[in-house]
Amino acid sequence: MTSSASAIADQLTALLGSRGVLQHDADLGRYMEDWAGHRRGRPLAVARPASTEEVAAVVRFCHANGIRMAPQGGHTGLVDGALPAETDDELIISLERLNRIHAIDPISFTMDVDGGCILADIREAAQAQACFFPLSFAAQGSCQIGGNIATNAGGMNVLRYGVTRELVLGLEVVLPDGRIWNGMKALRKDNRGYNLRQLFIGSEGTLGIITRAVLKLFPKPDQTATALLAVPSVEAAVRLYGEARRGCSDLLSAFELIPRSCLELAFEATDQLSDPLSTAYPYYVLLEASATGPIELDTMVEQLLEHAMAQELLLDGVLAASSSQAERLWLIRESMLEGQRARGPHLRTDIAVPLARIAEFVTEASAAVEAASPDSTVLVYGHIGDGNLHYNILPPSQLPEADKHALLHDLEALVFSVLDRFDGSLSAEHGIGRLKQAAWLERVSSDELALLTGIKAVFDPDQLLAANRILPASGRD
Ligand SMILES: Cc1cc2nc3c(=O)[nH]c(=O)nc-3n(C[C@H](O)[C@H](O)[C@H](O)COP(=O)(O)OP(=O)(O)OC[C@H]3O[C@@H](n4cnc5c(N)ncnc54)[C@H](O)[C@@H]3O)c2cc1C
């Protein structure tokens, strides 16, 4: 740490107390590395404010002294947004101590929480009041609601409940100069002027730091039907989705595509799993429907499955007979990510394709990858009901590490070029951060870029907050 960094840390300590600042290498480890463990940043220090006023005080101090800031939640983001720059000049502002659940209102179905609350804790607290907060995905034990809002996270239940954008009623945000914007309304209808709340959602920390939110809740489902279904092809999975939407009276909450290769990665990642079906199939769908009240949900799902079997959309399947069996089916979906990570460098994409053209896209993209690198392994899975695929690629295992990175870079460009022909999106739910910035900038129109740059300039003219995330930093780099 340089002497000026040490002086800054001392001044931050005067604002936050010693628990509020980390500056020594031994304490910084987990704030510097990303989830996959492939990249490392180097922060100036880590500030850990414990209240909105403390966040505002830190930001005012940084603004007055021209210090760059990187907001950090649970640090599970997959596009390097929360990872500090390598340049040693960014202060991480971690929200981890801002973690109070203030109130749950089971009558109006709302919840008031700090930005640093862990998503799983929010879900659990809602459940204890017979309510349900639907945002859910494998990182929920670590990610924070502020990070979820900043990235407009998606996850497993989007097709029924929407992305985070649809789950937030109110926000409190510390602006890049340290002012506090209070938008903590709990209103379902509020149509006054431009919607600043929606502007902050998905802004990846570039417009302000989310310190508190009012979330939308739903009645806790008292029935859930979870099934792992073997399907012959991606095309059949998409057709089955259409049948399931209609056949489940719009109670479908999850519809995940899983190829056999990912099932095997899940088995590699944990010894708690075994194949739920006696035969191996090329593709599977993890389907979940849920309901509250007097509905024969199991009967509805069984009828759907019989109908799909008759149409040859379905080859085999298992409908969970208990909540623990359902949890094991979900463990497959969660563990396959760990299985991928254990294989080392791999291409991770998060793309959106018009739903009706998913099968066509997979065929074209896979033919292109096969032609360019026949020994690579394509893993295509995802939230198929949202048209959101993770079209991932494992490079040949025998390749040297540096060659793997170069190959994956080229294959990403190839997949994105196929995606362009389908008018898809190169980021369905993870955002742009720093990792997808170059590919996104190649595709954004100059008019759109000028509008976005103008918005950033209104909030953060000095480009101190989350600089070089989404938009390229100008001036100081
Ligand atoms: C195993 C695994 C599975 C995942 N599955 C999904 C999935 O299904 N769907 C999905 O959408 N994502 C998924 N993700 C990605 C990730 O979990 C989400 O992007 C999550 O919303 C990030 O939250 P976080 O608190 O970890 O944010 P971080 O990683 O800490 O930060 C993400 C971005 O938000 C900014 N930020 C963080 N907190 C704040 C704040 N309070 N105010 C302003 N800006 C802030 C950061 O600067 C950064 O740009 C997954 C990740 C992992 C590791």
Coordinates of C-alpha atoms and ligand atoms in Angstrom, one line a residue:
M1 CA 0.0 0.0 0.0
T2 CA 1.4 3.4 -1.0
S3 CA 1.6 6.2 1.6
S4 CA -1.2 8.2 -0.1
A5 CA -3.4 5.0 0.0
S6 CA -2.5 4.6 3.6
A7 CA -3.5 8.3 4.3
I8 CA -6.9 7.7 2.5
A9 CA -7.5 4.6 4.5
D10 CA -6.8 6.5 7.7
Q11 CA -9.3 9.2 6.7
L12 CA -11.9 6.6 5.9
T13 CA -11.2 5.0 9.3
A14 CA -12.0 8.3 10.9
L15 CA -15.4 8.2 9.1
L16 CA -16.3 4.5 9.6
G17 CA -14.2 3.2 12.5
S18 CA -11.7 0.4 12.3
R19 CA -14.3 -2.3 11.4
G20 CA -15.3 -0.2 8.5
V21 CA -12.1 -0.2 6.6
L22 CA -9.8 -3.0 5.3
Q23 CA -6.5 -2.1 3.8
H24 CA -4.0 -4.9 4.4
D25 CA -3.4 -7.6 1.7
A26 CA -4.2 -10.4 4.1
D27 CA -7.8 -9.0 4.6
L28 CA -8.5 -8.1 0.9
G29 CA -8.4 -11.6 -0.7
R30 CA -12.1 -12.3 -1.3
Y31 CA -12.8 -8.7 -2.4
M32 CA -10.2 -9.0 -5.2
E33 CA -11.1 -12.3 -6.9
D34 CA -14.0 -13.2 -9.0
W35 CA -16.3 -16.2 -8.5
A36 CA -14.6 -18.3 -11.2
G37 CA -11.2 -17.5 -9.7
H38 CA -9.8 -16.5 -13.1
R39 CA -9.3 -12.8 -12.6
R40 CA -8.0 -10.6 -9.8
G41 CA -8.2 -6.8 -9.2
R42 CA -6.2 -4.6 -6.9
P43 CA -8.2 -2.1 -4.8
L44 CA -7.0 1.0 -3.0
A45 CA -8.8 -0.4 0.1
V46 CA -12.2 -1.7 1.1
A47 CA -14.8 0.5 2.8
R48 CA -17.5 -1.3 4.8
P49 CA -20.1 1.3 5.8
A50 CA -22.9 0.1 8.1
S51 CA -25.6 2.7 7.3
T52 CA -26.9 4.8 4.4
E53 CA -25.4 7.9 6.1
E54 CA -22.0 6.2 6.3
V55 CA -22.2 5.2 2.6
A56 CA -23.0 8.8 1.8
A57 CA -20.1 10.1 3.9
V58 CA -17.6 7.7 2.1
V59 CA -19.0 8.8 -1.3
R60 CA -18.8 12.5 -0.4
F61 CA -15.2 12.0 0.7
C62 CA -14.3 10.2 -2.5
H63 CA -16.1 12.8 -4.6
A64 CA -14.3 15.7 -2.9
N65 CA -10.9 13.9 -3.4
G66 CA -11.4 12.5 -6.9
I67 CA -11.2 8.9 -5.8
R68 CA -12.8 6.2 -7.9
M69 CA -15.3 3.9 -6.3
A70 CA -16.5 0.3 -7.1
P71 CA -19.7 -0.7 -5.3
Q72 CA -19.6 -4.4 -4.3
G73 CA -22.4 -6.7 -3.1
G74 CA -22.0 -10.4 -2.8
H75 CA -19.4 -10.4 -5.5
T76 CA -21.1 -13.2 -7.5
G77 CA -21.6 -11.1 -10.6
L78 CA -20.3 -12.8 -13.8
V79 CA -19.1 -9.8 -15.9
D80 CA -16.4 -8.4 -13.6
G81 CA -18.5 -5.4 -12.5
A82 CA -17.7 -5.7 -8.8
L83 CA -14.1 -6.7 -9.4
P84 CA -11.8 -3.8 -8.7
A85 CA -9.6 -2.5 -11.5
E86 CA -6.0 -3.7 -11.6
T87 CA -4.8 -0.1 -11.2
D88 CA -4.8 0.1 -7.4
D89 CA -6.8 3.3 -7.5
E90 CA -10.4 2.2 -6.9
L91 CA -12.0 2.0 -3.4
I92 CA -14.3 -0.9 -3.0
I93 CA -17.5 0.1 -1.2
S94 CA -18.8 -3.1 0.2
L95 CA -22.5 -3.2 1.3
E96 CA -22.0 -6.3 3.5
R97 CA -22.6 -4.5 6.8
L98 CA -25.8 -2.8 5.5
N99 CA -28.0 -5.9 6.0
R100 CA -31.1 -5.2 8.1
I101 CA -34.5 -6.4 7.1
H102 CA -36.6 -3.4 8.3
A103 CA -40.2 -4.6 7.8
I104 CA -42.4 -7.1 6.1
D105 CA -46.0 -6.1 5.4
P106 CA -48.0 -9.3 4.7
I107 CA -51.2 -7.3 4.0
S108 CA -49.8 -5.2 1.2
F109 CA -47.2 -7.8 0.3
T110 CA -44.1 -5.6 0.5
M111 CA -40.8 -5.8 2.3
D112 CA -38.3 -3.1 3.3
V113 CA -34.7 -4.2 3.2
D114 CA -31.1 -2.8 3.2
G115 CA -29.1 -3.1 0.0
G116 CA -26.6 -5.5 1.6
C117 CA -29.2 -8.2 2.6
I118 CA -28.3 -11.6 1.3
L119 CA -31.0 -12.8 -1.2
A120 CA -31.5 -16.2 0.6
D121 CA -32.1 -14.3 3.9
I122 CA -34.8 -12.2 2.3
R123 CA -36.5 -15.2 0.8
E124 CA -36.5 -17.0 4.2
A125 CA -37.8 -13.9 6.1
A126 CA -40.6 -13.5 3.6
Q127 CA -41.5 -17.2 3.9
A128 CA -41.7 -16.9 7.7
Q129 CA -44.6 -14.4 7.1
A130 CA -46.4 -16.7 4.6
C131 CA -45.1 -14.6 1.8
F132 CA -42.8 -15.3 -1.2
F133 CA -40.0 -13.3 -2.8
P134 CA -39.5 -15.1 -6.1
L135 CA -36.0 -14.1 -7.1
S136 CA -34.0 -17.3 -7.0
F137 CA -30.8 -18.7 -8.4
A138 CA -27.7 -20.7 -7.5
A139 CA -25.8 -17.7 -6.0
Q140 CA -28.6 -16.8 -3.6
G141 CA -26.7 -17.7 -0.5
S142 CA -24.0 -15.1 -1.3
C143 CA -25.5 -12.4 -3.6
Q144 CA -27.1 -9.3 -2.1
I145 CA -30.3 -7.6 -3.1
G146 CA -28.4 -4.4 -3.9
G147 CA -26.3 -6.4 -6.4
N148 CA -29.5 -8.1 -7.7
I149 CA -31.1 -4.8 -8.3
A150 CA -28.0 -3.2 -9.8
T151 CA -27.7 -6.1 -12.3
N152 CA -31.5 -6.6 -12.8
A153 CA -30.9 -10.3 -12.0
G154 CA -33.1 -12.9 -13.6
G155 CA -33.0 -16.5 -12.3
M156 CA -35.4 -19.5 -12.2
N157 CA -38.8 -17.9 -11.7
V158 CA -38.7 -15.1 -14.3
L159 CA -41.3 -16.6 -16.5
R160 CA -44.0 -16.3 -13.8
Y161 CA -42.8 -13.3 -11.7
G162 CA -40.5 -11.3 -14.0
V163 CA -37.0 -10.1 -13.6
T164 CA -35.8 -8.0 -10.6
R165 CA -37.0 -4.8 -12.4
E166 CA -40.6 -6.1 -11.9
L167 CA -40.0 -6.9 -8.2
V168 CA -38.9 -3.5 -6.9
L169 CA -41.3 -0.9 -5.7
G170 CA -39.0 1.6 -4.0
L171 CA -35.3 2.5 -3.8
E172 CA -32.9 4.6 -1.8
V173 CA -29.8 5.4 -3.6
V174 CA -26.6 7.3 -2.7
L175 CA -25.7 9.4 -5.7
P176 CA -22.1 9.6 -7.0
D177 CA -21.6 13.0 -5.2
G178 CA -22.9 11.7 -1.9
R179 CA -26.4 13.0 -2.0
I180 CA -29.1 10.6 -0.9
W181 CA -32.1 10.0 -3.3
N182 CA -35.1 8.8 -1.4
G183 CA -37.5 6.8 -3.7
M184 CA -38.6 4.5 -0.9
K185 CA -42.3 4.3 -2.0
A186 CA -44.3 1.1 -1.6
L187 CA -46.8 2.0 -4.3
R188 CA -47.8 -0.3 -7.1
K189 CA -49.0 2.6 -9.2
D190 CA -46.9 5.8 -9.4
N191 CA -46.8 7.5 -12.7
R192 CA -45.1 10.8 -12.0
G193 CA -42.7 11.8 -14.7
Y194 CA -39.5 9.9 -15.7
N195 CA -39.0 6.8 -13.7
L196 CA -35.7 7.2 -11.9
R197 CA -36.1 4.0 -10.0
Q198 CA -36.1 2.0 -13.2
L199 CA -33.1 3.9 -14.4
F200 CA -31.1 2.7 -11.3
I201 CA -32.2 -0.9 -11.7
G202 CA -29.8 -2.6 -14.0
S203 CA -27.3 0.3 -14.0
E204 CA -24.6 -1.9 -12.5
G205 CA -23.5 0.6 -9.9
T206 CA -22.7 3.3 -12.5
L207 CA -25.4 5.8 -11.5
G208 CA -25.6 5.3 -7.7
I209 CA -25.2 2.9 -4.8
I210 CA -28.4 1.1 -3.8
T211 CA -28.7 1.3 0.0
R212 CA -32.3 0.2 0.6
A213 CA -35.3 -1.1 -1.3
V214 CA -39.0 -1.9 -1.1
L215 CA -39.6 -5.3 -2.6
K216 CA -42.8 -6.8 -4.0
L217 CA -43.9 -10.0 -2.3
F218 CA -46.4 -12.7 -3.4
P219 CA -48.5 -15.3 -1.4
K220 CA -46.3 -18.2 -0.5
P221 CA -47.2 -21.2 -2.7
D222 CA -48.6 -24.1 -0.7
Q223 CA -48.2 -26.6 -3.5
T224 CA -45.3 -27.2 -5.8
A225 CA -44.9 -29.8 -8.5
T226 CA -41.3 -30.3 -9.7
A227 CA -40.4 -32.7 -12.5
L228 CA -37.2 -33.7 -14.4
L229 CA -38.3 -34.6 -17.9
A230 CA -36.3 -36.3 -20.7
V231 CA -36.9 -34.7 -24.1
P232 CA -35.5 -35.8 -27.5
S233 CA -34.3 -32.4 -28.6
V234 CA -34.0 -28.7 -28.0
E235 CA -36.9 -28.3 -30.4
A236 CA -39.1 -30.7 -28.4
A237 CA -38.2 -28.8 -25.2
V238 CA -39.4 -25.5 -26.8
R239 CA -42.6 -27.1 -27.9
L240 CA -43.1 -28.7 -24.5
Y241 CA -42.8 -25.2 -23.0
G242 CA -45.7 -23.9 -25.1
E243 CA -47.8 -26.9 -24.0
A244 CA -46.8 -26.4 -20.3
R245 CA -47.7 -22.7 -20.3
R246 CA -51.2 -23.6 -21.5
G247 CA -51.6 -26.9 -19.6
C248 CA -50.6 -25.5 -16.3
S249 CA -53.1 -22.7 -16.2
D250 CA -50.2 -20.2 -16.2
L251 CA -48.9 -21.6 -12.9
L252 CA -45.6 -22.6 -14.5
S253 CA -42.8 -21.0 -12.5
A254 CA -39.6 -22.6 -13.9
F255 CA -38.6 -24.3 -17.1
E256 CA -34.9 -25.0 -17.4
L257 CA -33.1 -26.8 -20.2
I258 CA -30.3 -29.2 -19.1
P259 CA -28.3 -31.3 -21.6
R260 CA -26.9 -34.7 -20.6
S261 CA -23.4 -33.3 -20.5
C262 CA -24.4 -30.8 -17.8
L263 CA -26.2 -33.5 -15.8
E264 CA -22.8 -35.4 -15.8
L265 CA -21.0 -32.2 -14.7
A266 CA -23.4 -32.0 -11.8
F267 CA -22.6 -35.6 -10.8
E268 CA -18.9 -34.7 -11.0
A269 CA -19.4 -31.7 -8.7
T270 CA -21.2 -33.5 -5.8
D271 CA -21.6 -37.1 -4.6
Q272 CA -25.0 -36.2 -3.2
L273 CA -26.6 -36.9 -6.7
S274 CA -27.4 -39.9 -8.8
D275 CA -29.2 -40.2 -12.1
P276 CA -33.0 -39.8 -11.3
L277 CA -33.8 -41.8 -14.5
S278 CA -32.5 -45.3 -15.4
T279 CA -31.6 -44.4 -19.0
A280 CA -29.5 -41.5 -20.3
Y281 CA -31.2 -39.0 -22.6
P282 CA -29.8 -36.1 -24.7
Y283 CA -31.8 -33.3 -23.1
Y284 CA -33.8 -32.7 -19.9
V285 CA -36.2 -30.1 -18.7
L286 CA -36.5 -29.1 -15.1
L287 CA -40.1 -28.0 -14.8
E288 CA -41.8 -26.4 -11.8
A289 CA -45.3 -25.2 -11.2
S290 CA -46.6 -23.8 -8.0
A291 CA -50.0 -22.7 -6.6
T292 CA -51.7 -21.3 -3.6
G293 CA -55.2 -22.4 -2.8
P294 CA -57.6 -25.2 -3.8
I295 CA -56.0 -26.4 -7.1
E296 CA -55.2 -30.0 -8.0
L297 CA -51.7 -29.1 -9.1
D298 CA -50.3 -32.6 -9.3
T299 CA -53.2 -33.8 -11.4
M300 CA -52.8 -30.8 -13.7
V301 CA -49.1 -31.5 -14.2
E302 CA -49.7 -35.3 -14.6
Q303 CA -52.3 -34.6 -17.3
L304 CA -49.8 -32.3 -19.0
L305 CA -47.1 -35.0 -19.0
E306 CA -49.5 -37.6 -20.4
H307 CA -50.5 -35.2 -23.2
A308 CA -46.8 -34.4 -23.9
M309 CA -45.9 -38.1 -24.0
A310 CA -48.7 -38.8 -26.5
Q311 CA -47.2 -36.0 -28.7
E312 CA -43.7 -37.6 -28.4
L313 CA -42.4 -34.4 -26.8
L314 CA -41.5 -36.4 -23.8
L315 CA -39.4 -39.6 -23.5
D316 CA -39.4 -40.2 -19.8
G317 CA -39.5 -38.3 -16.5
V318 CA -39.8 -38.1 -12.8
L319 CA -42.3 -36.0 -10.8
A320 CA -40.9 -35.3 -7.3
A321 CA -42.8 -37.2 -4.7
S322 CA -41.5 -35.1 -1.8
S323 CA -39.9 -31.7 -1.2
S324 CA -36.6 -33.4 -0.5
Q325 CA -36.8 -35.1 -3.9
A326 CA -37.6 -31.8 -5.5
E327 CA -34.6 -30.2 -3.8
R328 CA -32.4 -33.0 -5.2
L329 CA -33.6 -32.2 -8.7
W330 CA -32.8 -28.5 -8.2
L331 CA -29.4 -29.6 -6.9
I332 CA -28.6 -30.9 -10.3
R333 CA -29.3 -27.5 -11.8
E334 CA -27.2 -25.7 -9.2
S335 CA -24.3 -28.2 -9.1
M336 CA -23.6 -28.2 -12.8
L337 CA -22.2 -24.7 -12.5
E338 CA -19.7 -25.9 -10.0
G339 CA -18.9 -28.8 -12.3
Q340 CA -18.2 -26.3 -15.1
R341 CA -16.0 -24.2 -12.9
A342 CA -14.0 -27.2 -11.8
R343 CA -13.1 -27.8 -15.5
G344 CA -11.1 -24.5 -15.5
P345 CA -11.3 -21.8 -18.3
H346 CA -14.4 -22.1 -20.3
L347 CA -16.6 -19.7 -22.3
R348 CA -19.6 -18.5 -20.4
T349 CA -22.3 -16.7 -22.3
D350 CA -25.7 -15.4 -21.2
I351 CA -27.6 -14.8 -24.4
A352 CA -31.2 -14.2 -25.3
V353 CA -32.7 -15.6 -28.5
P354 CA -36.3 -15.2 -29.7
L355 CA -38.0 -18.2 -28.1
A356 CA -39.4 -19.7 -31.2
R357 CA -36.0 -19.7 -32.9
I358 CA -33.9 -21.3 -30.0
A359 CA -33.6 -24.7 -31.7
E360 CA -32.5 -23.1 -35.0
F361 CA -30.0 -21.0 -33.2
V362 CA -28.5 -23.9 -31.3
T363 CA -28.1 -25.9 -34.6
E364 CA -26.4 -23.0 -36.4
A365 CA -24.2 -22.0 -33.5
S366 CA -23.1 -25.6 -32.8
A367 CA -22.3 -26.2 -36.5
A368 CA -20.1 -23.1 -36.5
V369 CA -18.3 -24.1 -33.3
E370 CA -17.9 -27.7 -34.5
A371 CA -16.3 -26.4 -37.8
A372 CA -13.9 -24.1 -35.9
S373 CA -13.0 -26.3 -33.0
P374 CA -14.2 -29.9 -33.3
D375 CA -12.7 -31.0 -30.0
S376 CA -14.5 -28.3 -27.9
T377 CA -17.6 -29.3 -25.9
V378 CA -20.7 -27.2 -26.2
L379 CA -22.9 -27.0 -23.1
V380 CA -26.2 -25.4 -23.9
Y381 CA -28.6 -24.9 -21.0
G382 CA -30.6 -22.2 -19.4
H383 CA -33.9 -20.5 -18.6
I384 CA -35.4 -21.6 -21.9
G385 CA -38.9 -20.3 -21.0
D386 CA -37.3 -16.8 -21.0
G387 CA -35.4 -17.4 -24.3
N388 CA -32.3 -17.2 -22.2
L389 CA -29.5 -19.6 -23.0
H390 CA -26.1 -20.1 -21.4
Y391 CA -24.4 -21.3 -24.6
N392 CA -21.1 -22.3 -22.9
I393 CA -18.0 -24.0 -24.3
L394 CA -15.3 -26.2 -22.7
P395 CA -12.1 -26.1 -24.7
P396 CA -10.2 -29.3 -25.5
S397 CA -8.6 -30.3 -22.2
Q398 CA -5.2 -31.0 -23.7
L399 CA -4.7 -27.4 -24.9
P400 CA -2.2 -25.2 -23.0
E401 CA -3.9 -22.6 -20.8
A402 CA -2.9 -19.6 -22.9
D403 CA -4.2 -21.3 -26.1
K404 CA -7.5 -22.1 -24.3
H405 CA -8.1 -18.4 -23.6
A406 CA -7.3 -17.4 -27.2
L407 CA -9.6 -20.1 -28.6
L408 CA -12.5 -19.2 -26.2
H409 CA -12.2 -15.6 -27.2
D410 CA -12.5 -16.5 -30.9
L411 CA -15.4 -18.9 -30.2
E412 CA -17.3 -16.2 -28.3
A413 CA -17.0 -13.9 -31.3
L414 CA -18.2 -16.7 -33.5
V415 CA -21.3 -17.4 -31.3
F416 CA -22.1 -13.7 -31.1
S417 CA -21.9 -13.4 -34.8
V418 CA -24.5 -16.2 -35.2
L419 CA -26.6 -14.5 -32.5
D420 CA -26.6 -11.2 -34.4
R421 CA -28.3 -13.0 -37.3
F422 CA -31.1 -14.0 -34.9
D423 CA -31.4 -10.5 -33.5
G424 CA -30.6 -11.8 -30.0
S425 CA -28.9 -10.1 -27.0
L426 CA -25.4 -10.9 -25.8
S427 CA -26.5 -10.3 -22.2
A428 CA -29.9 -11.6 -21.1
E429 CA -29.4 -11.3 -17.3
H430 CA -25.8 -10.8 -16.2
G431 CA -25.3 -7.3 -17.6
I432 CA -22.3 -5.8 -19.4
G433 CA -19.8 -4.9 -16.6
R434 CA -16.3 -4.9 -18.1
L435 CA -16.3 -8.4 -19.6
K436 CA -19.0 -7.9 -22.2
Q437 CA -18.2 -4.2 -22.8
A438 CA -16.2 -4.5 -26.0
A439 CA -18.6 -6.9 -27.7
W440 CA -21.6 -4.7 -26.7
L441 CA -19.9 -1.5 -27.9
E442 CA -19.3 -3.1 -31.3
R443 CA -23.1 -3.5 -31.6
V444 CA -24.6 -0.4 -30.0
S445 CA -25.7 2.4 -32.3
S446 CA -24.0 5.8 -32.0
D447 CA -27.3 7.5 -31.2
E448 CA -28.0 5.0 -28.3
L449 CA -24.4 5.4 -27.0
A450 CA -24.7 9.2 -27.0
L451 CA -28.0 9.0 -25.0
L452 CA -26.4 6.5 -22.5
T453 CA -23.2 8.6 -22.1
G454 CA -25.4 11.7 -21.6
I455 CA -27.3 9.9 -18.7
K456 CA -24.0 8.9 -17.1
A457 CA -22.7 12.5 -17.3
V458 CA -25.8 13.8 -15.5
F459 CA -25.3 11.5 -12.6
D460 CA -21.5 11.2 -12.5
P461 CA -19.8 13.9 -14.6
D462 CA -16.4 13.0 -13.0
Q463 CA -16.8 9.3 -13.8
L464 CA -15.9 8.3 -10.3
L465 CA -18.5 5.6 -9.6
A466 CA -18.1 2.1 -11.3
A467 CA -16.0 3.8 -14.0
N468 CA -15.4 1.7 -17.1
R469 CA -18.4 -0.6 -16.4
I470 CA -20.9 -0.7 -19.2
L471 CA -19.7 2.5 -20.8
P472 CA -16.0 3.0 -21.5
A473 CA -14.3 5.5 -19.1
S474 CA -13.0 8.5 -20.9
G475 CA -10.4 11.1 -19.8
R476 CA -8.4 9.4 -17.2
D477 CA -7.5 6.0 -18.7
Ligands
LIG1 C1 -23.3 -19.9 -9.4 C2 -24.0 -18.6 -10.0 C3 -25.2 -18.6 -10.5 C4 -25.8 -17.4 -11.0 N1 -27.0 -17.5 -11.6 C5 -27.6 -16.3 -12.0 C6 -28.9 -16.4 -12.6 O1 -29.5 -17.4 -12.7 N2 -29.5 -15.2 -13.0 C7 -28.8 -14.0 -12.9 O2 -29.3 -13.0 -13.2 N3 -27.5 -14.0 -12.4 C8 -26.9 -15.1 -12.0 N4 -25.7 -15.1 -11.5 C9 -24.9 -13.8 -11.4 C10 -25.0 -13.0 -10.1 O3 -25.2 -13.8 -9.0 C11 -26.0 -11.9 -10.2 O4 -25.5 -10.9 -11.2 C12 -26.2 -11.1 -8.9 O5 -27.4 -10.3 -9.0 C13 -25.1 -10.3 -8.4 O6 -25.3 -9.9 -7.1 P1 -24.0 -9.5 -6.1 O7 -24.6 -9.0 -4.8 O8 -23.1 -10.7 -6.0 O9 -23.4 -8.3 -6.9 P2 -21.8 -8.1 -7.2 O10 -21.2 -9.2 -8.0 O11 -21.2 -7.7 -6.0 O12 -22.0 -6.8 -8.2 C14 -22.5 -6.9 -9.4 C15 -22.6 -5.4 -10.0 O13 -23.5 -4.7 -9.3 C16 -22.9 -3.6 -8.6 N5 -23.4 -3.5 -7.3 C17 -23.4 -4.4 -6.3 N6 -24.1 -4.0 -5.2 C18 -24.5 -2.7 -5.5 C19 -25.3 -1.8 -4.8 N7 -25.7 -2.0 -3.6 N8 -25.5 -0.6 -5.4 C20 -25.1 -0.4 -6.7 N9 -24.4 -1.2 -7.4 C21 -24.1 -2.4 -6.8 C22 -21.4 -3.9 -8.7 O14 -20.6 -2.7 -8.8 C23 -21.3 -4.7 -10.0 O15 -21.3 -3.9 -11.1 C24 -25.1 -16.2 -11.0 C25 -23.8 -16.2 -10.4 C26 -23.2 -17.4 -9.9 C27 -21.9 -17.3 -9.3

